[in-house]
mmCIF file of C-alpha atoms and ligand atoms in Angstrom:
data_model
loop_
_atom_site.group_PDB
_atom_site.id
_atom_site.type_symbol
_atom_site.label_atom_id
_atom_site.label_comp_id
_atom_site.label_asym_id
_atom_site.label_seq_id
_atom_site.Cartn_x
_atom_site.Cartn_y
_atom_site.Cartn_z
ATOM 1 C CA MET A 186 -10.398 -18.720 -36.253
ATOM 2 C CA SER A 187 -10.189 -19.575 -32.537
ATOM 3 C CA ALA A 188 -13.026 -20.511 -30.185
ATOM 4 C CA ASP A 189 -13.547 -16.948 -29.024
ATOM 5 C CA THR A 190 -13.748 -15.613 -32.555
ATOM 6 C CA LEU A 191 -16.631 -17.852 -33.499
ATOM 7 C CA ARG A 192 -19.443 -15.660 -34.772
ATOM 8 C CA HIS A 193 -22.786 -15.355 -33.028
ATOM 9 C CA ASP A 194 -24.241 -12.525 -35.084
ATOM 10 C CA TRP A 195 -25.206 -14.137 -38.372
ATOM 11 C CA SER A 196 -28.019 -12.507 -40.323
ATOM 12 C CA ILE A 197 -30.502 -14.548 -42.328
ATOM 13 C CA LYS A 198 -29.367 -12.716 -45.447
ATOM 14 C CA GLU A 199 -25.715 -13.658 -44.949
ATOM 15 C CA ALA A 200 -26.514 -17.280 -44.143
ATOM 16 C CA LEU A 201 -28.854 -17.521 -47.113
ATOM 17 C CA ALA A 202 -26.123 -16.152 -49.380
ATOM 18 C CA ILE A 203 -23.797 -18.940 -48.195
ATOM 19 C CA HIS A 204 -26.509 -21.559 -48.732
ATOM 20 C CA GLU A 205 -27.128 -20.293 -52.268
ATOM 21 C CA LEU A 206 -23.471 -20.236 -53.377
ATOM 22 C CA PRO A 207 -22.724 -22.230 -56.526
ATOM 23 C CA LEU A 208 -22.449 -25.804 -55.227
ATOM 24 C CA MET A 209 -18.731 -26.200 -55.904
ATOM 25 C CA SER A 210 -17.945 -22.917 -54.146
ATOM 26 C CA LEU A 211 -20.132 -23.886 -51.198
ATOM 27 C CA LEU A 212 -18.405 -27.266 -50.881
ATOM 28 C CA PHE A 213 -14.971 -25.639 -51.168
ATOM 29 C CA ARG A 214 -15.799 -23.120 -48.454
ATOM 30 C CA ALA A 215 -17.352 -25.698 -46.116
ATOM 31 C CA GLN A 216 -14.464 -28.125 -46.598
ATOM 32 C CA GLY A 217 -12.000 -25.309 -45.827
ATOM 33 C CA VAL A 218 -13.790 -24.478 -42.571
ATOM 34 C CA HIS A 219 -14.000 -28.168 -41.770
ATOM 35 C CA ARG A 220 -10.274 -28.777 -42.230
ATOM 36 C CA GLU A 221 -9.411 -25.739 -40.139
ATOM 37 C CA HIS A 222 -11.325 -27.049 -37.143
ATOM 38 C CA HIS A 223 -11.550 -30.825 -37.401
ATOM 39 C CA THR A 224 -9.584 -33.895 -38.355
ATOM 40 C CA HIS A 225 -10.616 -34.059 -41.994
ATOM 41 C CA ASP A 226 -10.889 -37.841 -42.272
ATOM 42 C CA THR A 227 -12.773 -38.960 -39.173
ATOM 43 C CA VAL A 228 -16.467 -39.547 -38.587
ATOM 44 C CA GLN A 229 -18.053 -39.978 -35.165
ATOM 45 C CA LEU A 230 -20.214 -43.087 -34.818
ATOM 46 C CA ALA A 231 -23.182 -42.719 -32.467
ATOM 47 C CA THR A 232 -25.587 -45.589 -31.832
ATOM 48 C CA LEU A 233 -29.195 -44.885 -30.916
ATOM 49 C CA VAL A 234 -31.522 -46.982 -28.817
ATOM 50 C CA SER A 235 -35.120 -46.266 -27.976
ATOM 51 C CA VAL A 236 -35.407 -47.047 -24.257
ATOM 52 C CA LYS A 237 -39.099 -46.136 -24.176
ATOM 53 C CA THR A 238 -40.930 -46.434 -27.472
ATOM 54 C CA GLY A 239 -44.296 -44.998 -28.524
ATOM 55 C CA GLY A 240 -47.356 -43.645 -26.775
ATOM 56 C CA CYS A 241 -46.076 -40.053 -26.687
ATOM 57 C CA PRO A 242 -48.740 -37.401 -25.953
ATOM 58 C CA GLU A 243 -47.085 -34.795 -28.219
ATOM 59 C CA ASP A 244 -48.357 -34.113 -31.743
ATOM 60 C CA CYS A 245 -45.088 -33.679 -33.698
ATOM 61 C CA SER A 246 -46.340 -34.186 -37.274
ATOM 62 C CA TYR A 247 -43.272 -36.133 -38.355
ATOM 63 C CA CYS A 248 -43.202 -38.605 -35.513
ATOM 64 C CA PRO A 249 -44.336 -42.242 -35.622
ATOM 65 C CA GLN A 250 -44.252 -42.372 -31.810
ATOM 66 C CA SER A 251 -47.024 -39.827 -31.233
ATOM 67 C CA SER A 252 -50.165 -41.402 -29.769
ATOM 68 C CA LYS A 253 -52.192 -38.903 -31.813
ATOM 69 C CA TYR A 254 -51.466 -40.774 -35.049
ATOM 70 C CA ASP A 255 -52.350 -44.245 -36.217
ATOM 71 C CA THR A 256 -48.914 -45.622 -37.069
ATOM 72 C CA ALA A 257 -47.394 -49.089 -36.767
ATOM 73 C CA VAL A 258 -45.554 -47.986 -33.625
ATOM 74 C CA GLY A 259 -47.420 -48.695 -30.393
ATOM 75 C CA ALA A 260 -46.571 -47.920 -26.781
ATOM 76 C CA GLU A 261 -44.024 -50.424 -25.491
ATOM 77 C CA ARG A 262 -42.622 -51.157 -22.034
ATOM 78 C CA MET A 263 -39.500 -49.341 -20.993
ATOM 79 C CA LEU A 264 -36.281 -51.319 -21.488
ATOM 80 C CA ALA A 265 -34.443 -52.681 -18.443
ATOM 81 C CA VAL A 266 -31.031 -51.239 -17.548
ATOM 82 C CA ASP A 267 -29.336 -54.569 -18.367
ATOM 83 C CA GLU A 268 -30.882 -54.708 -21.845
ATOM 84 C CA VAL A 269 -29.647 -51.203 -22.568
ATOM 85 C CA VAL A 270 -26.134 -51.933 -21.311
ATOM 86 C CA ALA A 271 -26.001 -55.066 -23.485
ATOM 87 C CA ARG A 272 -26.947 -52.916 -26.496
ATOM 88 C CA ALA A 273 -24.296 -50.366 -25.567
ATOM 89 C CA ARG A 274 -21.611 -53.051 -25.298
ATOM 90 C CA ALA A 275 -22.611 -54.447 -28.697
ATOM 91 C CA ALA A 276 -22.477 -50.953 -30.207
ATOM 92 C CA LYS A 277 -19.062 -50.338 -28.691
ATOM 93 C CA SER A 278 -17.732 -53.606 -30.057
ATOM 94 C CA LYS A 279 -18.774 -52.481 -33.535
ATOM 95 C CA GLY A 280 -16.919 -49.198 -33.165
ATOM 96 C CA ALA A 281 -19.486 -46.747 -31.807
ATOM 97 C CA THR A 282 -18.104 -44.278 -29.284
ATOM 98 C CA ARG A 283 -21.340 -42.556 -28.360
ATOM 99 C CA PHE A 284 -24.533 -44.190 -27.141
ATOM 100 C CA CYS A 285 -27.734 -42.181 -27.331
ATOM 101 C CA MET A 286 -30.836 -43.200 -25.369
ATOM 102 C CA GLY A 287 -34.205 -41.867 -26.519
ATOM 103 C CA ALA A 288 -37.596 -41.867 -24.816
ATOM 104 C CA ALA A 289 -40.950 -40.972 -26.361
ATOM 105 C CA TRP A 290 -41.775 -38.529 -23.595
ATOM 106 C CA ARG A 291 -43.124 -34.992 -23.746
ATOM 107 C CA GLU A 292 -41.059 -34.233 -20.663
ATOM 108 C CA VAL A 293 -39.145 -35.979 -17.938
ATOM 109 C CA LYS A 294 -41.186 -36.732 -14.825
ATOM 110 C CA ASP A 295 -39.408 -37.434 -11.553
ATOM 111 C CA GLY A 296 -40.018 -41.027 -10.466
ATOM 112 C CA PRO A 297 -38.958 -44.614 -11.164
ATOM 113 C CA ALA A 298 -38.759 -44.253 -14.960
ATOM 114 C CA PHE A 299 -36.390 -41.304 -14.702
ATOM 115 C CA ASP A 300 -34.416 -43.091 -11.962
ATOM 116 C CA ARG A 301 -33.947 -45.943 -14.413
ATOM 117 C CA VAL A 302 -32.644 -43.622 -17.125
ATOM 118 C CA VAL A 303 -30.180 -42.161 -14.621
ATOM 119 C CA ASP A 304 -28.964 -45.708 -13.899
ATOM 120 C CA MET A 305 -28.645 -46.379 -17.633
ATOM 121 C CA VAL A 306 -26.460 -43.302 -18.026
ATOM 122 C CA ARG A 307 -24.226 -44.366 -15.146
ATOM 123 C CA GLU A 308 -23.818 -47.880 -16.594
ATOM 124 C CA VAL A 309 -23.147 -46.703 -20.147
ATOM 125 C CA LYS A 310 -20.448 -44.380 -18.808
ATOM 126 C CA SER A 311 -18.932 -47.230 -16.816
ATOM 127 C CA ILE A 312 -18.234 -49.199 -20.010
ATOM 128 C CA GLY A 313 -16.307 -46.251 -21.438
ATOM 129 C CA MET A 314 -18.795 -44.764 -23.888
ATOM 130 C CA GLU A 315 -20.015 -41.217 -24.259
ATOM 131 C CA ALA A 316 -23.612 -41.044 -23.094
ATOM 132 C CA CYS A 317 -26.342 -38.966 -24.686
ATOM 133 C CA CYS A 318 -30.069 -38.792 -23.857
ATOM 134 C CA THR A 319 -33.104 -37.404 -25.617
ATOM 135 C CA LEU A 320 -36.059 -37.502 -23.254
ATOM 136 C CA GLY A 321 -38.118 -34.411 -24.069
ATOM 137 C CA MET A 322 -38.348 -31.335 -21.847
ATOM 138 C CA LEU A 323 -36.165 -31.232 -18.788
ATOM 139 C CA ASN A 324 -36.032 -28.945 -15.743
ATOM 140 C CA GLU A 325 -32.877 -27.715 -14.036
ATOM 141 C CA SER A 326 -32.716 -30.275 -11.244
ATOM 142 C CA GLN A 327 -33.321 -33.164 -13.657
ATOM 143 C CA ALA A 328 -30.497 -31.879 -15.845
ATOM 144 C CA GLN A 329 -28.239 -31.735 -12.782
ATOM 145 C CA ARG A 330 -29.078 -35.343 -11.878
ATOM 146 C CA LEU A 331 -28.187 -36.506 -15.369
ATOM 147 C CA LYS A 332 -24.948 -34.558 -15.231
ATOM 148 C CA ALA A 333 -24.073 -36.140 -11.879
ATOM 149 C CA ALA A 334 -24.614 -39.580 -13.431
ATOM 150 C CA GLY A 335 -22.064 -38.651 -16.112
ATOM 151 C CA LEU A 336 -24.246 -37.608 -19.049
ATOM 152 C CA ASP A 337 -22.143 -35.999 -21.769
ATOM 153 C CA MET A 338 -24.793 -34.706 -24.177
ATOM 154 C CA TYR A 339 -28.508 -34.025 -24.340
ATOM 155 C CA ASN A 340 -30.343 -34.014 -27.671
ATOM 156 C CA HIS A 341 -33.274 -31.645 -27.968
ATOM 157 C CA ASN A 342 -34.006 -30.356 -31.457
ATOM 158 C CA LEU A 343 -35.510 -27.058 -32.530
ATOM 159 C CA ASP A 344 -36.597 -29.019 -35.609
ATOM 160 C CA THR A 345 -37.343 -25.959 -37.787
ATOM 161 C CA SER A 346 -37.724 -22.166 -37.706
ATOM 162 C CA LYS A 347 -39.784 -20.443 -35.035
ATOM 163 C CA GLU A 348 -42.141 -19.275 -37.808
ATOM 164 C CA PHE A 349 -42.800 -22.764 -39.225
ATOM 165 C CA TYR A 350 -42.789 -24.563 -35.880
ATOM 166 C CA GLY A 351 -46.534 -24.071 -35.249
ATOM 167 C CA SER A 352 -47.392 -25.892 -38.502
ATOM 168 C CA ILE A 353 -45.558 -28.982 -37.262
ATOM 169 C CA ILE A 354 -46.151 -29.087 -33.501
ATOM 170 C CA GLN A 355 -48.953 -27.588 -31.468
ATOM 171 C CA THR A 356 -48.523 -29.225 -28.062
ATOM 172 C CA ARG A 357 -45.445 -27.229 -27.037
ATOM 173 C CA THR A 358 -43.737 -24.003 -28.066
ATOM 174 C CA TYR A 359 -40.398 -23.018 -29.486
ATOM 175 C CA ASP A 360 -39.681 -21.203 -26.233
ATOM 176 C CA ASP A 361 -40.319 -24.452 -24.278
ATOM 177 C CA ARG A 362 -37.581 -26.046 -26.383
ATOM 178 C CA LEU A 363 -35.184 -23.150 -25.811
ATOM 179 C CA ARG A 364 -35.809 -23.287 -22.030
ATOM 180 C CA THR A 365 -34.819 -26.953 -21.892
ATOM 181 C CA LEU A 366 -31.645 -26.171 -23.837
ATOM 182 C CA ASP A 367 -30.815 -23.487 -21.221
ATOM 183 C CA ASN A 368 -31.315 -26.019 -18.417
ATOM 184 C CA VAL A 369 -29.068 -28.526 -20.178
ATOM 185 C CA ARG A 370 -26.337 -25.960 -20.707
ATOM 186 C CA ALA A 371 -26.587 -24.614 -17.155
ATOM 187 C CA ALA A 372 -26.001 -28.133 -15.812
ATOM 188 C CA GLY A 373 -22.788 -28.386 -17.849
ATOM 189 C CA ILE A 374 -24.104 -31.001 -20.279
ATOM 190 C CA GLY A 375 -23.214 -30.658 -23.975
ATOM 191 C CA VAL A 376 -26.049 -29.454 -26.179
ATOM 192 C CA CYS A 377 -27.024 -31.512 -29.232
ATOM 193 C CA CYS A 378 -29.568 -29.534 -31.211
ATOM 194 C CA GLY A 379 -30.592 -29.482 -34.846
ATOM 195 C CA GLY A 380 -33.611 -30.170 -36.983
ATOM 196 C CA ILE A 381 -35.339 -31.808 -39.899
ATOM 197 C CA ILE A 382 -35.607 -30.794 -43.527
ATOM 198 C CA GLY A 383 -38.263 -31.981 -45.954
ATOM 199 C CA MET A 384 -41.359 -31.184 -43.879
ATOM 200 C CA GLY A 385 -42.699 -28.568 -46.332
ATOM 201 C CA GLU A 386 -40.665 -25.689 -44.876
ATOM 202 C CA SER A 387 -39.064 -23.033 -47.067
ATOM 203 C CA VAL A 388 -35.325 -22.622 -47.548
ATOM 204 C CA LYS A 389 -35.655 -19.489 -45.409
ATOM 205 C CA ASP A 390 -37.089 -21.602 -42.560
ATOM 206 C CA ARG A 391 -34.090 -23.937 -42.774
ATOM 207 C CA ILE A 392 -31.694 -21.012 -42.669
ATOM 208 C CA ALA A 393 -33.602 -19.327 -39.837
ATOM 209 C CA MET A 394 -33.199 -22.471 -37.746
ATOM 210 C CA LEU A 395 -29.451 -22.599 -38.443
ATOM 211 C CA VAL A 396 -29.115 -18.906 -37.602
ATOM 212 C CA THR A 397 -30.973 -19.433 -34.300
ATOM 213 C CA LEU A 398 -28.489 -22.186 -33.431
ATOM 214 C CA ALA A 399 -25.438 -20.258 -34.628
ATOM 215 C CA ASN A 400 -26.417 -17.099 -32.737
ATOM 216 C CA MET A 401 -26.723 -18.885 -29.408
ATOM 217 C CA ALA A 402 -24.157 -17.620 -26.860
ATOM 218 C CA GLN A 403 -22.447 -20.985 -27.337
ATOM 219 C CA HIS A 404 -22.880 -23.031 -30.487
ATOM 220 C CA PRO A 405 -24.368 -26.487 -29.827
ATOM 221 C CA SER A 406 -21.614 -29.109 -29.526
ATOM 222 C CA SER A 407 -23.537 -31.271 -31.995
ATOM 223 C CA VAL A 408 -25.947 -30.284 -34.739
ATOM 224 C CA PRO A 409 -27.982 -33.197 -36.125
ATOM 225 C CA ILE A 410 -29.438 -32.571 -39.572
ATOM 226 C CA ASN A 411 -32.246 -35.032 -40.278
ATOM 227 C CA ALA A 412 -33.988 -35.573 -43.601
ATOM 228 C CA LEU A 413 -37.630 -36.376 -42.890
ATOM 229 C CA VAL A 414 -38.383 -40.097 -42.813
ATOM 230 C CA PRO A 415 -42.013 -40.020 -43.941
ATOM 231 C CA VAL A 416 -43.893 -42.571 -41.849
ATOM 232 C CA GLU A 417 -47.290 -43.986 -42.750
ATOM 233 C CA GLY A 418 -50.022 -42.694 -40.487
ATOM 234 C CA THR A 419 -48.294 -39.399 -39.644
ATOM 235 C CA PRO A 420 -49.549 -36.126 -41.157
ATOM 236 C CA LEU A 421 -46.295 -35.916 -43.155
ATOM 237 C CA GLU A 422 -46.551 -39.412 -44.642
ATOM 238 C CA ASN A 423 -46.891 -38.128 -48.216
ATOM 239 C CA GLN A 424 -44.158 -35.549 -48.085
ATOM 240 C CA GLN A 425 -41.844 -35.714 -51.111
ATOM 241 C CA PRO A 426 -38.322 -36.869 -50.197
ATOM 242 C CA VAL A 427 -35.729 -34.104 -49.992
ATOM 243 C CA GLU A 428 -33.374 -33.748 -52.909
ATOM 244 C CA PRO A 429 -29.974 -35.045 -51.727
ATOM 245 C CA LEU A 430 -28.236 -31.831 -52.791
ATOM 246 C CA GLU A 431 -30.570 -29.856 -50.507
ATOM 247 C CA LEU A 432 -29.254 -31.906 -47.623
ATOM 248 C CA VAL A 433 -25.688 -31.258 -48.796
ATOM 249 C CA ARG A 434 -26.367 -27.504 -48.860
ATOM 250 C CA MET A 435 -27.932 -27.583 -45.399
ATOM 251 C CA ILE A 436 -24.956 -29.455 -43.958
ATOM 252 C CA ALA A 437 -22.435 -27.177 -45.647
ATOM 253 C CA THR A 438 -24.204 -24.091 -44.308
ATOM 254 C CA ALA A 439 -24.297 -25.550 -40.788
ATOM 255 C CA ARG A 440 -20.565 -26.270 -41.077
ATOM 256 C CA VAL A 441 -19.740 -22.695 -42.144
ATOM 257 C CA LEU A 442 -21.959 -21.064 -39.491
ATOM 258 C CA MET A 443 -20.828 -23.350 -36.644
ATOM 259 C CA PRO A 444 -17.227 -24.261 -37.494
ATOM 260 C CA LYS A 445 -16.368 -26.177 -34.351
ATOM 261 C CA SER A 446 -19.609 -28.097 -33.863
ATOM 262 C CA THR A 447 -19.988 -31.733 -34.789
ATOM 263 C CA VAL A 448 -22.464 -31.825 -37.676
ATOM 264 C CA ARG A 449 -24.369 -35.092 -37.807
ATOM 265 C CA LEU A 450 -25.808 -36.512 -41.019
ATOM 266 C CA SER A 451 -28.771 -38.033 -39.191
ATOM 267 C CA ALA A 452 -32.114 -39.591 -40.212
ATOM 268 C CA GLY A 453 -32.811 -40.283 -43.877
ATOM 269 C CA ARG A 454 -29.594 -42.011 -44.915
ATOM 270 C CA THR A 455 -31.308 -45.173 -46.186
ATOM 271 C CA LYS A 456 -32.627 -43.081 -49.093
ATOM 272 C CA LEU A 457 -29.231 -41.598 -49.933
ATOM 273 C CA SER A 458 -26.741 -43.128 -52.347
ATOM 274 C CA PRO A 459 -23.208 -43.710 -51.051
ATOM 275 C CA GLU A 460 -22.100 -40.833 -53.288
ATOM 276 C CA ALA A 461 -24.658 -38.438 -51.801
ATOM 277 C CA GLN A 462 -23.492 -39.389 -48.314
ATOM 278 C CA LEU A 463 -19.887 -38.758 -49.316
ATOM 279 C CA LEU A 464 -20.860 -35.307 -50.554
ATOM 280 C CA CYS A 465 -22.394 -34.694 -47.119
ATOM 281 C CA PHE A 466 -19.043 -35.622 -45.529
ATOM 282 C CA MET A 467 -17.312 -33.353 -48.022
ATOM 283 C CA ALA A 468 -19.702 -30.590 -46.918
ATOM 284 C CA GLY A 469 -18.537 -31.006 -43.339
ATOM 285 C CA ALA A 470 -20.677 -33.723 -41.769
ATOM 286 C CA ASN A 471 -18.499 -35.571 -39.265
ATOM 287 C CA SER A 472 -20.917 -37.788 -37.403
ATOM 288 C CA ILE A 473 -23.548 -40.396 -38.270
ATOM 289 C CA PHE A 474 -25.975 -42.647 -36.463
ATOM 290 C CA TYR A 475 -24.479 -46.104 -36.690
ATOM 291 C CA GLY A 476 -26.488 -49.329 -36.397
ATOM 292 C CA GLU A 477 -29.420 -50.796 -38.288
ATOM 293 C CA LYS A 478 -32.102 -48.811 -36.483
ATOM 294 C CA LEU A 479 -32.632 -45.188 -35.516
ATOM 295 C CA LEU A 480 -35.383 -45.045 -32.868
ATOM 296 C CA THR A 481 -38.157 -46.851 -34.750
ATOM 297 C CA THR A 482 -37.141 -46.583 -38.417
ATOM 298 C CA PRO A 483 -34.341 -48.296 -40.351
ATOM 299 C CA ASN A 484 -30.805 -46.984 -40.743
ATOM 300 C CA PRO A 485 -28.053 -48.493 -42.930
ATOM 301 C CA GLU A 486 -26.512 -51.714 -41.606
ATOM 302 C CA ALA A 487 -23.259 -51.241 -39.676
ATOM 303 C CA ASP A 488 -21.381 -53.330 -42.272
ATOM 304 C CA GLU A 489 -22.625 -51.106 -45.064
ATOM 305 C CA ASP A 490 -21.387 -48.014 -43.222
ATOM 306 C CA ALA A 491 -18.054 -49.628 -42.459
ATOM 307 C CA GLU A 492 -17.693 -50.304 -46.190
ATOM 308 C CA LEU A 493 -18.688 -46.747 -47.094
ATOM 309 C CA LEU A 494 -16.108 -45.274 -44.713
ATOM 310 C CA ARG A 495 -13.456 -47.713 -45.854
ATOM 311 C CA LYS A 496 -13.957 -46.860 -49.529
ATOM 312 C CA ALA A 497 -13.738 -43.150 -48.769
ATOM 313 C CA GLY A 498 -10.641 -43.485 -46.601
ATOM 314 C CA LEU A 499 -12.554 -42.159 -43.629
ATOM 315 C CA ARG A 500 -11.837 -43.386 -40.114
ATOM 316 C CA ALA A 501 -14.143 -43.708 -37.175
ATOM 317 C CA ALA A 502 -13.371 -41.021 -34.598
ATOM 318 C CA GLY A 503 -12.349 -41.776 -31.051
ATOM 319 C CA PRO A 504 -10.207 -44.212 -29.119
ATOM 320 C CA THR A 505 -12.467 -47.262 -29.349
ATOM 321 C CA THR A 506 -12.894 -47.491 -33.090
ATOM 322 C CA VAL A 507 -12.701 -50.696 -35.105
ATOM 323 C CA ASP A 508 -10.491 -50.891 -38.130
ATOM 324 C CA PHE A 509 -12.728 -51.029 -41.158
ATOM 325 C CA SER A 510 -9.800 -51.606 -43.445
ATOM 326 C CA LEU A 511 -8.926 -54.981 -41.903
ATOM 327 C CA GLU A 512 -10.905 -58.138 -42.443
ATOM 328 C CA ASN A 513 -9.641 -60.073 -39.446
ATOM 329 C CA ASP A 514 -10.686 -61.568 -36.160
ATOM 330 C CA LEU A 515 -8.736 -59.312 -33.821
ATOM 331 C CA ALA A 516 -10.589 -58.015 -30.830
ATOM 332 C CA PRO A 517 -12.113 -54.630 -31.636
ATOM 333 C CA THR A 518 -9.810 -52.972 -29.118
ATOM 334 C CA ALA A 519 -6.743 -54.302 -30.911
ATOM 335 C CA ASN A 520 -8.276 -53.195 -34.166
ATOM 336 C CA ALA A 521 -8.826 -49.767 -32.710
ATOM 337 C CA HIS A 522 -5.216 -49.550 -31.705
ATOM 338 C CA ASN A 523 -4.040 -50.639 -35.149
ATOM 339 C CA PHE A 524 -6.463 -48.311 -36.738
ATOM 340 C CA ALA A 525 -5.165 -45.314 -34.885
ATOM 341 C CA HIS A 526 -1.457 -46.090 -35.163
ATOM 342 C CA GLY A 527 -0.942 -48.601 -37.909
ATOM 343 C CA GLU A 528 -0.264 -52.302 -37.547
ATOM 344 C CA GLY A 529 2.809 -53.212 -35.558
ATOM 345 C CA TYR A 530 2.524 -50.290 -33.146
ATOM 346 C CA GLU A 531 2.304 -52.218 -29.940
ATOM 347 C CA LYS A 532 2.906 -49.771 -27.160
ATOM 348 C CA SER A 533 0.110 -48.394 -25.085
ATOM 349 C CA CYS A 534 -0.774 -44.778 -25.730
ATOM 350 C CA ALA A 535 -2.839 -42.041 -24.163
ATOM 351 C CA SER A 536 -5.614 -42.111 -26.726
ATOM 352 C CA CYS A 537 -5.983 -45.889 -26.653
ATOM 353 C CA GLU A 538 -5.299 -46.376 -22.968
ATOM 354 C CA LEU A 539 -8.908 -47.112 -22.340
ATOM 355 C CA ASP A 540 -8.792 -50.319 -24.321
ATOM 356 C CA ALA A 541 -5.205 -51.308 -24.892
ATOM 357 C CA GLU A 542 -4.916 -53.396 -21.720
HETATM 358 N N1 SAM B 754 -39.303 -37.124 -27.312
HETATM 359 C C1 SAM B 754 -38.065 -36.483 -27.363
HETATM 360 C C2 SAM B 754 -38.109 -35.180 -28.116
HETATM 361 O O1 SAM B 754 -38.997 -34.969 -28.911
HETATM 362 O O2 SAM B 754 -37.200 -34.370 -27.895
HETATM 363 C C3 SAM B 754 -36.946 -37.331 -27.908
HETATM 364 C C4 SAM B 754 -37.141 -38.210 -29.110
HETATM 365 S S1 SAM B 754 -37.536 -37.419 -30.636
HETATM 366 C C5 SAM B 754 -37.999 -38.804 -31.608
HETATM 367 C C6 SAM B 754 -35.983 -36.840 -31.256
HETATM 368 C C7 SAM B 754 -35.947 -36.165 -32.591
HETATM 369 O O3 SAM B 754 -36.043 -37.126 -33.627
HETATM 370 C C8 SAM B 754 -37.017 -35.159 -32.937
HETATM 371 O O4 SAM B 754 -36.825 -33.916 -32.350
HETATM 372 C C9 SAM B 754 -36.889 -35.080 -34.460
HETATM 373 O O5 SAM B 754 -35.979 -34.072 -34.820
HETATM 374 C C10 SAM B 754 -36.330 -36.457 -34.839
HETATM 375 N N2 SAM B 754 -37.327 -37.239 -35.604
HETATM 376 C C11 SAM B 754 -38.415 -37.861 -35.101
HETATM 377 N N3 SAM B 754 -39.111 -38.460 -36.083
HETATM 378 C C12 SAM B 754 -38.465 -38.192 -37.243
HETATM 379 C C13 SAM B 754 -38.713 -38.521 -38.599
HETATM 380 N N4 SAM B 754 -39.779 -39.215 -38.979
HETATM 381 N N5 SAM B 754 -37.826 -38.104 -39.521
HETATM 382 C C14 SAM B 754 -36.737 -37.390 -39.151
HETATM 383 N N6 SAM B 754 -36.467 -37.042 -37.883
HETATM 384 C C15 SAM B 754 -37.318 -37.423 -36.932
HETATM 385 C C1 DTB B 755 -31.960 -36.712 -34.000
HETATM 386 O O1 DTB B 755 -31.787 -35.529 -34.366
HETATM 387 N N1 DTB B 755 -32.318 -37.703 -34.798
HETATM 388 C C2 DTB B 755 -32.457 -38.937 -34.054
HETATM 389 C C3 DTB B 755 -31.990 -38.535 -32.640
HETATM 390 N N2 DTB B 755 -31.785 -37.131 -32.760
HETATM 391 C C4 DTB B 755 -32.743 -38.927 -31.463
HETATM 392 C C5 DTB B 755 -33.808 -39.531 -34.160
HETATM 393 C C6 DTB B 755 -34.268 -39.783 -35.554
HETATM 394 C C7 DTB B 755 -35.569 -40.490 -35.476
HETATM 395 C C8 DTB B 755 -36.081 -40.903 -36.819
HETATM 396 C C9 DTB B 755 -37.398 -41.562 -36.722
HETATM 397 C C10 DTB B 755 -37.432 -42.824 -35.920
HETATM 398 O O2 DTB B 755 -36.551 -43.698 -36.072
HETATM 399 O O3 DTB B 755 -38.380 -43.007 -35.145
HETATM 400 FE FE1 SF4 B 756 -42.990 -37.371 -28.703
HETATM 401 FE FE2 SF4 B 756 -40.473 -36.693 -29.277
HETATM 402 FE FE3 SF4 B 756 -42.044 -37.957 -31.104
HETATM 403 FE FE4 SF4 B 756 -42.570 -35.443 -30.486
HETATM 404 S S1 SF4 B 756 -40.697 -36.202 -31.454
HETATM 405 S S2 SF4 B 756 -44.065 -37.113 -30.637
HETATM 406 S S3 SF4 B 756 -42.025 -35.401 -28.312
HETATM 407 S S4 SF4 B 756 -41.310 -38.792 -29.171
#
C-alpha cells in the first residue's frame, strides 16, 4: 500500500469489526501493517515538558490543570527559555529525539507568553531536536509563526467521539478542535492528534474517534493513544482503570486504519506491566513519552524504559539515540552511532552526521 492508496473512507462498522477480531488475529493483522510501513524494531522517544502549568480556564473532566477542579496542581509561572533548553538538552542526551512543550492554555493569545514559546521552539530546533507544541487552540497566523520558528508538530487531541465529547468538555466544541487542526495543517506543521480511553466512553465512541482521524484528507502524522490517568479532584477521579488489552485493541485498530502514522502509547504506562507494553508495541505502537514525568503526572523512569526496550530488542528511532544495550561511559552521540551501525563502525554517515563530529 503506498501513500496515495491510504484509505480515508472507513465506516464505523468496518473499523469496529477490526477492533473486535480475535486478539491473535488482530495482533497479526496490525503487526503485518506495521512491518509494511515502518521499521519493525524502532520506537520514537518523545520527552514532554510543561512550560506553563495549571490555572487553565477549560473544564476538561480528565485534566488536573483545569482551574475548575480542586486538584494538587496549581497555576505556576511560565518557564524561562533557558530552563526549557536545558531540559531539552538533558532529554536529548538520554536519547529523546522529539521535545514536546505543553501549556495549560485554552488558546494561544498573541503577546509576550506566545513570543516566549516561539523562542523556545527556535532554541529547541537549534540543538537538533524535533520540536512539538501543545498550547490549545491556535489561529492561522499563530500557526504560521510557529512554523517559521521551525515547529515540526502540533499536538491537539480530539480526545473522544463527537457524540461523547460534550460529556467530557463543555467549554469548547469538537468543531473548535477541528478548526485548529486545519490551521496547523495549512501552515505546514505536522498534526499530532489522538485521544484518551477509559473516561466512561463506549467502544463505539473509541472507534468513532479513530474513524474521524482516519477519514481526514491526510492522516495525522502522529496519533497519541492515552489511557486515562485518574487524578484526584477531577470529575473522573474514580474512573476504573482501562483493561490493558483494551488499550492493545485500540492501538492495533489505529495502526490498521492509519498505516503510516506514528502511533504513540501515551499516558497511563505506569499502570501497565512490561508485558502489556510489549503487546502494545506488537500491536503497532512505535512511539512513547520518555522521561519520568508527562505534564504533571508520573511516567516510567528513563532507565526503566531503556531496560524494557533492551529486553525486547527494540531500538530508539532516529539519529541521536543512545545505545541501551551498552553499559558504558561513551558520549551519547558515540553510543548513537554504535547503536545504528554496530561497534567498530567509525566513519561518519548521513543519518548520524548531526552528532558524529
Ligand atoms: N491545553 C492544551 C490542550 O488541551 O490541547 C494542551 C495540553 S493538554 C494537557 C494535552 C492532552 O493531554 C489532552 O488533550 C488530553 O488528551 C491529555 N490528557 C490530559 N490529562 C490527561 C489525563 N489525566 N489522562 C490522560 N490524558 C490526559
Ligand atoms: C498527549 O496526547 N498526551 C500528553 C501530550 N499529548 C501532551 C499529555 C498527557 C498528560 C497526562 C496528564 C498529565 O501529566 O498532566
Ligand atoms: Fe486546559 Fe488542556 Fe487541561 Fe483542557 S486539557 S483543562 S485545555 S490544559
